Amino acid sequence: MSDSKVKSLKVYNPYDGGFIEELPYSTEKEVLTQLEKSHKLAIKKSPLAAYKRIEILENLVSLMASQKEKLALKAAAEGGKPLIDSKIEVDRAISSVKIAINILQSLSGEEVPMGLTPASANRFAFTQHHPCGVVVAISAFNHPLNLIVHQVIPAVAVGAPVLVKPADTTPLSCFYFLDLLYKAGLPKEWATPIMCEIPSAEKLVTDPRVSFLTFIGSAKVGWSLRSKLSPGTRCALEHGGAAPVILDESCDIQASVPLLCKGAFYHAGQVCVSVQRIYVHKRLSKIFLDQFLEKTNALIVGNPLDSKTEVGPLILPREVERVAAWVDESVQEGAKVLCGGKKLSDTSYAPTILLNPSVKSKVSCEEIFGPVVCVYEYTDAELAIEQANDVPFSFQAAVFSTDINKAFRFAHKLKAKTVMVNDHSAFRVDWMPFGGCEKSGMGVGGIPHSMKEMCEEKQLVVNIPELYK
């Protein structure tokens, strides 16, 4: 695309299609100009002093706390997440900044032992953490504030300049957050928003001046970008999954049902670790399904800005069509619809439970990213685990059991980077390591881990001939 034909981006409410705001796209030239500015900051090797970064982040916490309602409303309006959950997202985002402050205050190198051989005598060695260079962050729509915080704040905390491209569907939370960051005292050149078309974004990401890419989005795009990165550019990729949950004979059904309902239908299932496949022992299936159906049918689907809404819209009408097509296809292949299984509007899909769909159907072996959960009855736990593992994803999973031996055995055998015991697969706190492998991604997220990923460890070795005299 030539610079003379720059387009703009229109942001709409995903529930009712109402126009919210229009933002200009940057040209490729403008994007690369911003990259050069960030690169010049990085090569100066003189980031803002740590005490100054701490001061800025502390100011940011206060500003975000004073704007909690506005931040939640923006996230709900542009992203479709129910207001009650958007408020929780804001609380998490504030907590994430606090975590970064705590980690920064203790981020240090370590002494490397010397004098262990004659050749290392009279030497002193230690490591230090330095910012890695320019960070590029490409984000997703489903947590329009907290994902941005998780990608931007670690860079700011360690002193790395960052260029951030929010999702085209949800850029407003990002821009408002960055405005607060500037008001907190961060010079604008240290955190720059980028709105551009795909070719310009790819040009940015693959530029050799980029030291680190943090990408949250589809596996297809993420792995494609990784294959094009300049030599030396490191990355963290966070994609999706098809999270399995196993309920054994001993599990507490009454305790598991509300957790699984939340884990399956939170944000209409548009979460990378959303509960997608539940394997329940056949002896428990009737009582489980009765309670799970009752809980699911009681969910309030509607306008995300209504405080009573529990399940909002999908991000785009085409996603509703895709989910509907996948469900219809699974029914043709033998799945039984226990509830839902239909569009409620052009923007919303009913919370849906499918019983025993084909394990090769898209609703089972691909990431549905919608309000659909598959339930499978089993009698052989080993076979259930084998089926649970038979997908190209490896992210988070869950086991429900009151038998500690079985819980640990199942957790050990499940193909996942994280396994929850007696909780749903979508559980997360912002300081824990978070990430997948195989098709689900690479690298580790979570504020402390991202901060370390965005650092380079430098070792200093000093020869002191008279050290021990």
C-alpha positions as a printed NumPy array, in Angstrom:
array([[  0.   ,   0.   ,   0.   ],
       [  1.404,   3.424,  -0.908],
       [  1.615,   6.161,   1.7  ],
       [ -0.809,   8.3  ,  -0.354],
       [ -3.644,   5.872,   0.336],
       [ -3.538,   5.682,   4.103],
       [ -6.651,   4.148,   5.586],
       [ -8.345,   4.65 ,   8.919],
       [ -9.742,   2.208,  11.427],
       [-13.319,   2.364,  12.675],
       [-14.092,   0.841,  16.064],
       [-17.561,  -0.599,  16.698],
       [-19.433,  -2.012,  19.67 ],
       [-19.459,  -5.79 ,  19.015],
       [-22.897,  -6.207,  20.613],
       [-25.018,  -3.702,  18.704],
       [-22.642,  -2.601,  15.954],
       [-22.708,   0.991,  17.146],
       [-19.875,   3.214,  15.95 ],
       [-17.473,   4.245,  18.741],
       [-14.451,   5.991,  17.254],
       [-12.229,   6.286,  14.188],
       [ -8.432,   6.149,  14.331],
       [ -5.934,   6.844,  11.542],
       [ -3.582,   4.13 ,  10.371],
       [  0.105,   4.965,  10.272],
       [  1.887,   4.621,   6.948],
       [  4.744,   2.171,   6.585],
       [  7.14 ,   5.117,   6.558],
       [  5.698,   6.437,   9.822],
       [  5.935,   3.003,  11.434],
       [  9.596,   2.624,  10.502],
       [ 10.312,   6.182,  11.637],
       [  8.929,   5.302,  15.065],
       [ 11.045,   2.159,  15.084],
       [ 14.172,   4.192,  14.346],
       [ 13.387,   6.531,  17.255],
       [ 12.977,   3.547,  19.568],
       [ 16.164,   1.978,  18.251],
       [ 18.142,   5.143,  18.964],
       [ 16.846,   5.08 ,  22.536],
       [ 17.878,   1.449,  22.895],
       [ 21.41 ,   1.817,  21.546],
       [ 22.149,   4.72 ,  23.884],
       [ 22.231,   2.115,  26.659],
       [ 20.941,   4.735,  29.079],
       [ 17.405,   3.847,  30.108],
       [ 15.477,   5.814,  32.656],
       [ 16.959,   5.156,  36.088],
       [ 15.304,   2.331,  38.015],
       [ 14.079,   4.659,  40.755],
       [ 12.453,   6.853,  38.088],
       [ 10.728,   3.858,  36.491],
       [  9.424,   2.795,  39.902],
       [  8.102,   6.305,  40.489],
       [  6.336,   6.299,  37.108],
       [  4.746,   2.897,  37.741],
       [  3.591,   3.948,  41.208],
       [  2.002,   7.048,  39.681],
       [  0.36 ,   4.821,  37.072],
       [ -1.202,   2.622,  39.753],
       [ -2.805,   5.693,  41.336],
       [ -4.065,   7.011,  37.995],
       [ -5.53 ,   3.654,  36.972],
       [ -7.241,   3.288,  40.344],
       [ -8.841,   6.709,  39.868],
       [-10.082,   5.707,  36.38 ],
       [-11.291,   2.167,  37.099],
       [-14.865,   2.754,  35.962],
       [-13.824,   4.433,  32.707],
       [-11.267,   1.725,  31.929],
       [-13.872,  -0.994,  32.526],
       [-16.477,   0.743,  30.364],
       [-14.022,   1.139,  27.493],
       [-13.025,  -2.531,  27.631],
       [-16.654,  -3.668,  27.756],
       [-17.806,  -1.331,  24.98 ],
       [-15.132,  -2.198,  22.422],
       [-14.397,  -5.811,  23.399],
       [-17.802,  -7.137,  24.438],
       [-16.655,  -8.574,  27.747],
       [-19.446,  -8.158,  30.339],
       [-18.955,  -5.14 ,  32.563],
       [-18.734,  -7.28 ,  35.695],
       [-15.75 ,  -9.132,  34.185],
       [-14.235,  -5.99 ,  32.676],
       [-14.071,  -4.5  ,  36.17 ],
       [-12.139,  -7.575,  37.298],
       [ -9.822,  -7.121,  34.311],
       [ -9.055,  -3.565,  35.441],
       [ -8.266,  -4.802,  38.951],
       [ -5.928,  -7.401,  37.461],
       [ -4.241,  -4.771,  35.304],
       [ -3.574,  -2.582,  38.341],
       [ -2.268,  -5.617,  40.225],
       [  0.011,  -6.416,  37.276],
       [  1.638,  -2.986,  37.478],
       [  2.169,  -3.479,  41.218],
       [  3.81 ,  -6.845,  40.518],
       [  6.186,  -5.174,  38.061],
       [  7.171,  -2.647,  40.725],
       [  7.92 ,  -5.422,  43.219],
       [  9.972,  -7.413,  40.71 ],
       [ 11.907,  -4.343,  39.597],
       [ 12.834,  -3.589,  43.203],
       [ 14.431,  -7.027,  43.522],
       [ 15.686,  -7.625,  39.97 ],
       [ 19.377,  -8.355,  40.303],
       [ 22.164, -10.477,  38.93 ],
       [ 24.153, -13.048,  40.822],
       [ 27.712, -13.732,  41.772],
       [ 29.427, -16.362,  39.634],
       [ 31.84 , -18.507,  41.693],
       [ 35.5  , -18.031,  40.84 ],
       [ 38.68 , -19.505,  42.29 ],
       [ 37.456, -23.049,  41.741],
       [ 40.365, -23.806,  39.402],
       [ 43.875, -22.362,  39.138],
       [ 42.849, -20.553,  35.948],
       [ 39.992, -18.743,  37.734],
       [ 42.022, -17.684,  40.761],
       [ 42.009, -14.032,  41.794],
       [ 38.893, -13.265,  39.787],
       [ 35.532, -11.892,  40.749],
       [ 32.474, -12.335,  38.5  ],
       [ 28.85 , -11.312,  38.576],
       [ 25.897, -10.815,  36.232],
       [ 23.662,  -7.833,  35.577],
       [ 20.309,  -7.426,  33.82 ],
       [ 20.176,  -4.96 ,  30.927],
       [ 17.173,  -4.111,  28.718],
       [ 17.19 ,  -6.29 ,  25.608],
       [ 16.62 ,  -3.477,  23.105],
       [ 13.498,  -2.566,  21.147],
       [ 10.392,  -4.568,  22.071],
       [  7.467,  -4.922,  19.654],
       [  4.162,  -6.018,  21.178],
       [  1.272,  -7.271,  19.049],
       [ -1.825,  -7.872,  21.128],
       [ -5.242,  -9.533,  20.997],
       [ -8.79 ,  -8.32 ,  21.544],
       [-10.044, -10.536,  24.329],
       [ -8.426,  -8.705,  27.254],
       [ -7.938,  -5.256,  25.708],
       [ -6.41 ,  -3.72 ,  28.831],
       [ -4.656,  -6.468,  30.768],
       [ -2.94 ,  -8.032,  27.752],
       [ -1.53 ,  -4.621,  26.856],
       [ -0.342,  -4.215,  30.441],
       [  1.34 ,  -7.635,  30.321],
       [  3.177,  -6.749,  27.119],
       [  4.028,  -3.077,  27.728],
       [  4.708,  -2.788,  31.459],
       [  7.504,  -5.415,  31.605],
       [  9.334,  -3.47 ,  28.884],
       [  8.811,  -0.155,  30.663],
       [  9.886,  -1.692,  33.973],
       [ 13.208,  -3.006,  32.651],
       [ 13.912,   0.107,  30.583],
       [ 13.28 ,  -1.177,  27.052],
       [ 11.501,   1.031,  24.484],
       [  8.318,  -0.644,  23.258],
       [  6.146,  -0.289,  20.166],
       [  2.677,  -1.729,  20.74 ],
       [  0.047,  -2.682,  18.17 ],
       [ -3.323,  -3.413,  19.796],
       [ -5.975,  -5.498,  18.072],
       [ -7.844,  -3.592,  15.369],
       [-11.128,  -4.383,  17.103],
       [-10.048,  -3.094,  20.536],
       [ -7.458,  -0.29 ,  20.293],
       [ -9.153,   2.265,  22.534],
       [ -8.27 ,   0.654,  25.867],
       [ -4.637,   0.592,  24.767],
       [ -4.583,   4.27 ,  23.791],
       [ -6.289,   5.332,  27.002],
       [ -3.899,   3.235,  29.076],
       [ -0.884,   4.755,  27.314],
       [ -2.249,   8.24 ,  27.973],
       [ -2.329,   7.377,  31.677],
       [  1.224,   6.054,  31.411],
       [  2.366,   9.351,  29.898],
       [  0.562,  11.305,  32.608],
       [  2.376,   9.127,  35.146],
       [  5.635,  10.535,  33.819],
       [  6.834,   8.182,  31.071],
       [  8.241,  10.071,  28.061],
       [  6.114,   9.136,  25.035],
       [  9.035,   7.779,  23.027],
       [  9.43 ,   4.895,  25.491],
       [  5.973,   3.409,  24.727],
       [  4.539,   4.097,  21.279],
       [  1.183,   2.873,  19.915],
       [  1.181,   1.672,  16.322],
       [ -1.978,   1.32 ,  14.233],
       [ -1.185,   0.03 ,  10.773],
       [ -2.16 ,  -2.48 ,   8.134],
       [ -0.793,  -6.012,   8.095],
       [  2.064,  -5.468,   5.582],
       [  3.396,  -2.555,   7.646],
       [  3.124,  -4.586,  10.855],
       [  5.051,  -7.446,   9.25 ],
       [  7.702,  -5.   ,   8.044],
       [  8.041,  -3.73 ,  11.61 ],
       [  8.263,  -7.142,  13.248],
       [ 10.843,  -8.522,  10.827],
       [ 13.144,  -5.496,  11.   ],
       [ 16.606,  -6.339,  12.431],
       [ 16.352,  -3.379,  14.815],
       [ 13.717,  -5.305,  16.794],
       [ 15.223,  -7.277,  19.679],
       [ 12.118,  -8.931,  21.113],
       [  8.621,  -9.717,  19.818],
       [  5.765, -10.443,  22.181],
       [  2.802, -11.722,  20.173],
       [ -0.665, -12.734,  21.38 ],
       [ -3.024, -14.012,  18.708],
       [ -3.648, -16.825,  16.268],
       [ -1.187, -19.668,  15.869],
       [ -1.202, -19.261,  12.09 ],
       [ -0.067, -15.636,  12.27 ],
       [  2.294, -16.108,  15.211],
       [  4.257, -19.006,  13.752],
       [  4.388, -17.278,  10.373],
       [  5.89 , -14.161,  11.942],
       [  8.405, -16.213,  13.899],
       [  9.649, -17.807,  10.686],
       [ 10.368, -14.339,   9.283],
       [ 12.114, -12.782,  12.281],
       [ 15.554, -11.335,  11.796],
       [ 18.386, -13.504,  13.206],
       [ 18.834, -12.616,  16.852],
       [ 15.286, -11.395,  17.422],
       [ 13.817, -13.369,  20.311],
       [ 10.098, -13.878,  20.784],
       [  7.299, -15.037,  23.036],
       [  4.203, -16.368,  21.284],
       [  0.887, -16.889,  23.053],
       [ -1.689, -18.684,  20.948],
       [ -4.713, -20.799,  21.752],
       [ -5.747, -24.192,  22.994],
       [ -8.601, -26.649,  23.396],
       [ -8.348, -27.103,  27.141],
       [ -9.351, -30.523,  28.52 ],
       [-10.825, -31.173,  31.964],
       [-11.098, -34.625,  33.553],
       [-13.623, -35.398,  36.294],
       [-12.911, -38.681,  38.042],
       [-15.331, -40.811,  40.062],
       [-14.392, -39.166,  43.347],
       [-14.834, -35.536,  42.307],
       [-17.162, -33.132,  44.085],
       [-19.777, -32.439,  41.4  ],
       [-21.472, -29.64 ,  43.317],
       [-18.176, -27.778,  43.66 ],
       [-17.015, -28.433,  40.098],
       [-20.111, -27.271,  38.193],
       [-19.972, -23.506,  38.897],
       [-16.226, -23.483,  38.265],
       [-16.576, -25.282,  34.946],
       [-19.484, -23.095,  33.883],
       [-17.373, -20.008,  34.505],
       [-14.329, -21.53 ,  32.824],
       [-16.306, -22.521,  29.73 ],
       [-18.458, -19.441,  29.15 ],
       [-16.427, -16.569,  30.589],
       [-16.169, -13.893,  27.881],
       [-18.288, -16.151,  25.646],
       [-15.446, -18.679,  25.539],
       [-13.077, -16.206,  23.863],
       [-10.165, -17.142,  26.104],
       [ -7.113, -19.155,  25.043],
       [ -7.418, -21.488,  28.052],
       [-11.222, -21.681,  28.136],
       [-12.728, -25.033,  29.156],
       [-13.509, -26.724,  25.835],
       [-13.558, -30.483,  26.481],
       [-14.883, -32.121,  29.652],
       [-14.315, -35.839,  30.273],
       [-16.645, -37.09 ,  32.994],
       [-16.804, -40.639,  34.348],
       [-19.957, -42.355,  33.12 ],
       [-21.109, -43.121,  36.669],
       [-21.268, -39.38 ,  37.352],
       [-22.372, -38.13 ,  33.957],
       [-26.115, -37.869,  34.637],
       [-25.837, -35.931,  37.876],
       [-23.068, -33.765,  36.418],
       [-24.963, -32.991,  33.223],
       [-28.18 , -32.22 ,  35.097],
       [-26.398, -29.629,  37.238],
       [-24.2  , -28.308,  34.426],
       [-27.211, -27.837,  32.15 ],
       [-29.162, -26.054,  34.863],
       [-26.27 , -23.682,  35.531],
       [-25.634, -23.037,  31.831],
       [-29.281, -22.42 ,  30.978],
       [-29.446, -19.836,  33.757],
       [-26.656, -17.708,  32.262],
       [-27.759, -14.225,  31.225],
       [-26.672, -13.413,  27.67 ],
       [-26.903,  -9.828,  26.538],
       [-25.473,  -6.344,  26.378],
       [-22.007,  -6.308,  27.967],
       [-22.677,  -2.841,  29.384],
       [-25.592,  -4.219,  31.42 ],
       [-24.308,  -5.108,  34.891],
       [-26.499,  -8.238,  34.942],
       [-25.028,  -9.743,  31.764],
       [-22.847, -12.829,  32.261],
       [-22.147, -13.74 ,  28.62 ],
       [-21.641, -11.091,  25.968],
       [-21.258, -11.158,  22.181],
       [-18.528, -12.614,  20.037],
       [-16.083, -10.039,  18.76 ],
       [-17.355, -10.074,  15.143],
       [-20.458, -11.395,  13.344],
       [-18.272, -13.657,  11.205],
       [-17.151, -15.414,  14.394],
       [-20.791, -16.158,  15.227],
       [-21.192, -17.676,  11.766],
       [-18.037, -19.755,  12.209],
       [-19.098, -21.116,  15.608],
       [-22.569, -21.928,  14.255],
       [-21.046, -23.783,  11.294],
       [-18.726, -25.802,  13.541],
       [-21.578, -26.794,  15.856],
       [-23.837, -27.75 ,  12.934],
       [-21.028, -29.825,  11.463],
       [-20.512, -31.648,  14.765],
       [-24.226, -32.461,  14.958],
       [-24.115, -33.933,  11.453],
       [-21.21 , -36.087,  12.666],
       [-23.186, -37.412,  15.652],
       [-22.965, -34.863,  18.478],
       [-26.032, -34.283,  20.628],
       [-26.952, -30.698,  21.51 ],
       [-27.944, -30.595,  25.183],
       [-28.507, -26.845,  25.259],
       [-27.899, -23.842,  23.04 ],
       [-26.677, -24.73 ,  19.592],
       [-28.115, -21.624,  17.954],
       [-27.462, -18.005,  17.138],
       [-29.257, -15.536,  19.376],
       [-28.488, -12.663,  17.005],
       [-25.931, -11.674,  14.414],
       [-23.507, -10.97 ,  17.262],
       [-24.335, -13.511,  19.98 ],
       [-24.367, -17.305,  20.226],
       [-26.161, -19.272,  22.919],
       [-24.014, -21.034,  25.542],
       [-23.858, -24.552,  24.15 ],
       [-23.159, -28.015,  25.545],
       [-22.45 , -30.833,  23.091],
       [-22.474, -34.465,  24.198],
       [-19.98 , -36.9  ,  22.699],
       [-19.046, -35.102,  19.464],
       [-16.547, -36.834,  17.221],
       [-13.04 , -36.368,  18.615],
       [-12.016, -35.377,  15.083],
       [-14.653, -32.647,  14.762],
       [-13.515, -29.028,  14.762],
       [-15.341, -28.3  ,  18.029],
       [-13.117, -30.867,  19.703],
       [ -9.712, -30.755,  18.039],
       [ -9.507, -27.066,  17.074],
       [ -9.852, -24.011,  19.278],
       [-13.545, -23.075,  19.224],
       [-13.072, -19.592,  20.789],
       [-16.783, -19.378,  21.419],
       [-19.38 , -20.353,  24.058],
       [-19.289, -24.071,  23.274],
       [-18.142, -26.94 ,  25.479],
       [-17.897, -30.63 ,  24.555],
       [-18.71 , -33.291,  27.159],
       [-17.448, -36.857,  26.809],
       [-18.424, -39.816,  28.977],
       [-15.667, -42.29 ,  29.804],
       [-15.114, -45.503,  31.734],
       [-11.401, -45.934,  31.   ],
       [ -9.392, -43.045,  32.483],
       [ -6.299, -43.889,  30.452],
       [ -8.298, -43.68 ,  27.235],
       [ -9.817, -40.367,  28.341],
       [ -6.336, -38.943,  28.943],
       [ -5.186, -40.261,  25.581],
       [ -8.104, -38.51 ,  23.86 ],
       [ -7.528, -35.335,  25.867],
       [ -3.925, -35.266,  24.662],
       [ -4.784, -35.992,  21.028],
       [ -4.772, -32.363,  19.853],
       [ -1.951, -30.159,  18.515],
       [ -2.206, -27.819,  21.515],
       [ -0.504, -27.836,  24.914],
       [ -1.498, -25.006,  27.225],
       [ -3.625, -25.413,  30.36 ],
       [ -5.772, -28.307,  31.57 ],
       [ -7.633, -29.341,  34.713],
       [ -8.422, -32.359,  36.875],
       [-11.229, -32.64 ,  39.411],
       [-10.721, -35.334,  42.037],
       [-10.748, -35.842,  45.795],
       [ -8.248, -38.69 ,  45.386],
       [ -4.825, -37.038,  45.615],
       [ -3.084, -40.   ,  44.003],
       [ -5.347, -39.926,  40.953],
       [ -5.191, -36.151,  40.738],
       [ -1.4  , -36.159,  40.588],
       [ -1.297, -39.121,  38.21 ],
       [ -3.769, -37.516,  35.792],
       [ -1.988, -34.163,  36.022],
       [  1.323, -35.859,  35.268],
       [ -0.065, -37.564,  32.165],
       [ -2.004, -34.634,  30.698],
       [ -0.208, -32.811,  27.891],
       [ -0.213, -29.265,  29.256],
       [  2.18 , -26.61 ,  30.522],
       [ -0.096, -26.028,  33.532],
       [ -2.658, -28.339,  35.148],
       [ -5.216, -27.099,  37.665],
       [ -6.469, -29.482,  40.323],
       [-10.059, -28.859,  41.422],
       [-10.286, -25.637,  39.436],
       [-11.128, -24.745,  35.845],
       [ -8.461, -24.541,  33.15 ],
       [ -8.828, -20.778,  32.701],
       [ -7.589, -19.94 ,  36.2  ],
       [ -4.724, -17.465,  36.157],
       [ -3.008, -14.965,  38.413],
       [ -0.683, -12.426,  36.887],
       [  2.566, -13.464,  38.562],
       [  2.423, -17.147,  37.625],
       [  4.21 , -18.464,  34.505],
       [  1.754, -18.543,  31.614],
       [  2.224, -19.966,  28.155],
       [  1.891, -22.975,  25.935],
       [  3.978, -25.151,  23.681],
       [  3.39 , -27.093,  20.472],
       [  0.772, -25.15 ,  18.46 ],
       [ -0.132, -23.114,  21.572],
       [  3.031, -21.027,  21.457],
       [  6.488, -20.645,  22.946],
       [  8.105, -18.629,  25.704],
       [  6.673, -17.752,  29.085],
       [  4.34 , -14.922,  30.052],
       [  3.385, -13.518,  33.425],
       [  4.819, -10.207,  34.623],
       [  7.979, -11.535,  36.377],
       [  8.804, -13.899,  33.523],
       [  8.187, -11.325,  30.789],
       [ 10.472,  -8.873,  32.568],
       [ 13.281, -11.416,  32.535],
       [ 12.554, -12.284,  28.888],
       [ 12.965,  -8.605,  27.984],
       [ 16.379,  -8.419,  29.645],
       [ 19.808,  -9.474,  28.495],
       [ 22.068, -10.957,  31.134],
       [ 25.563,  -9.486,  31.007],
       [ 28.461, -11.034,  32.88 ],
       [ 31.401,  -9.06 ,  34.244],
       [ 34.614, -10.886,  35.12 ],
       [ 37.3  ,  -8.892,  36.914],
       [ 40.903, -10.028,  37.241],
       [ 42.342,  -8.777,  40.553],
       [ 45.857, -10.237,  40.905],
       [ 46.148,  -9.23 ,  44.549],
       [ 42.563, -10.132,  45.481],
       [ 43.551, -12.44 ,  48.35 ],
       [ 46.802, -10.817,  49.473]])
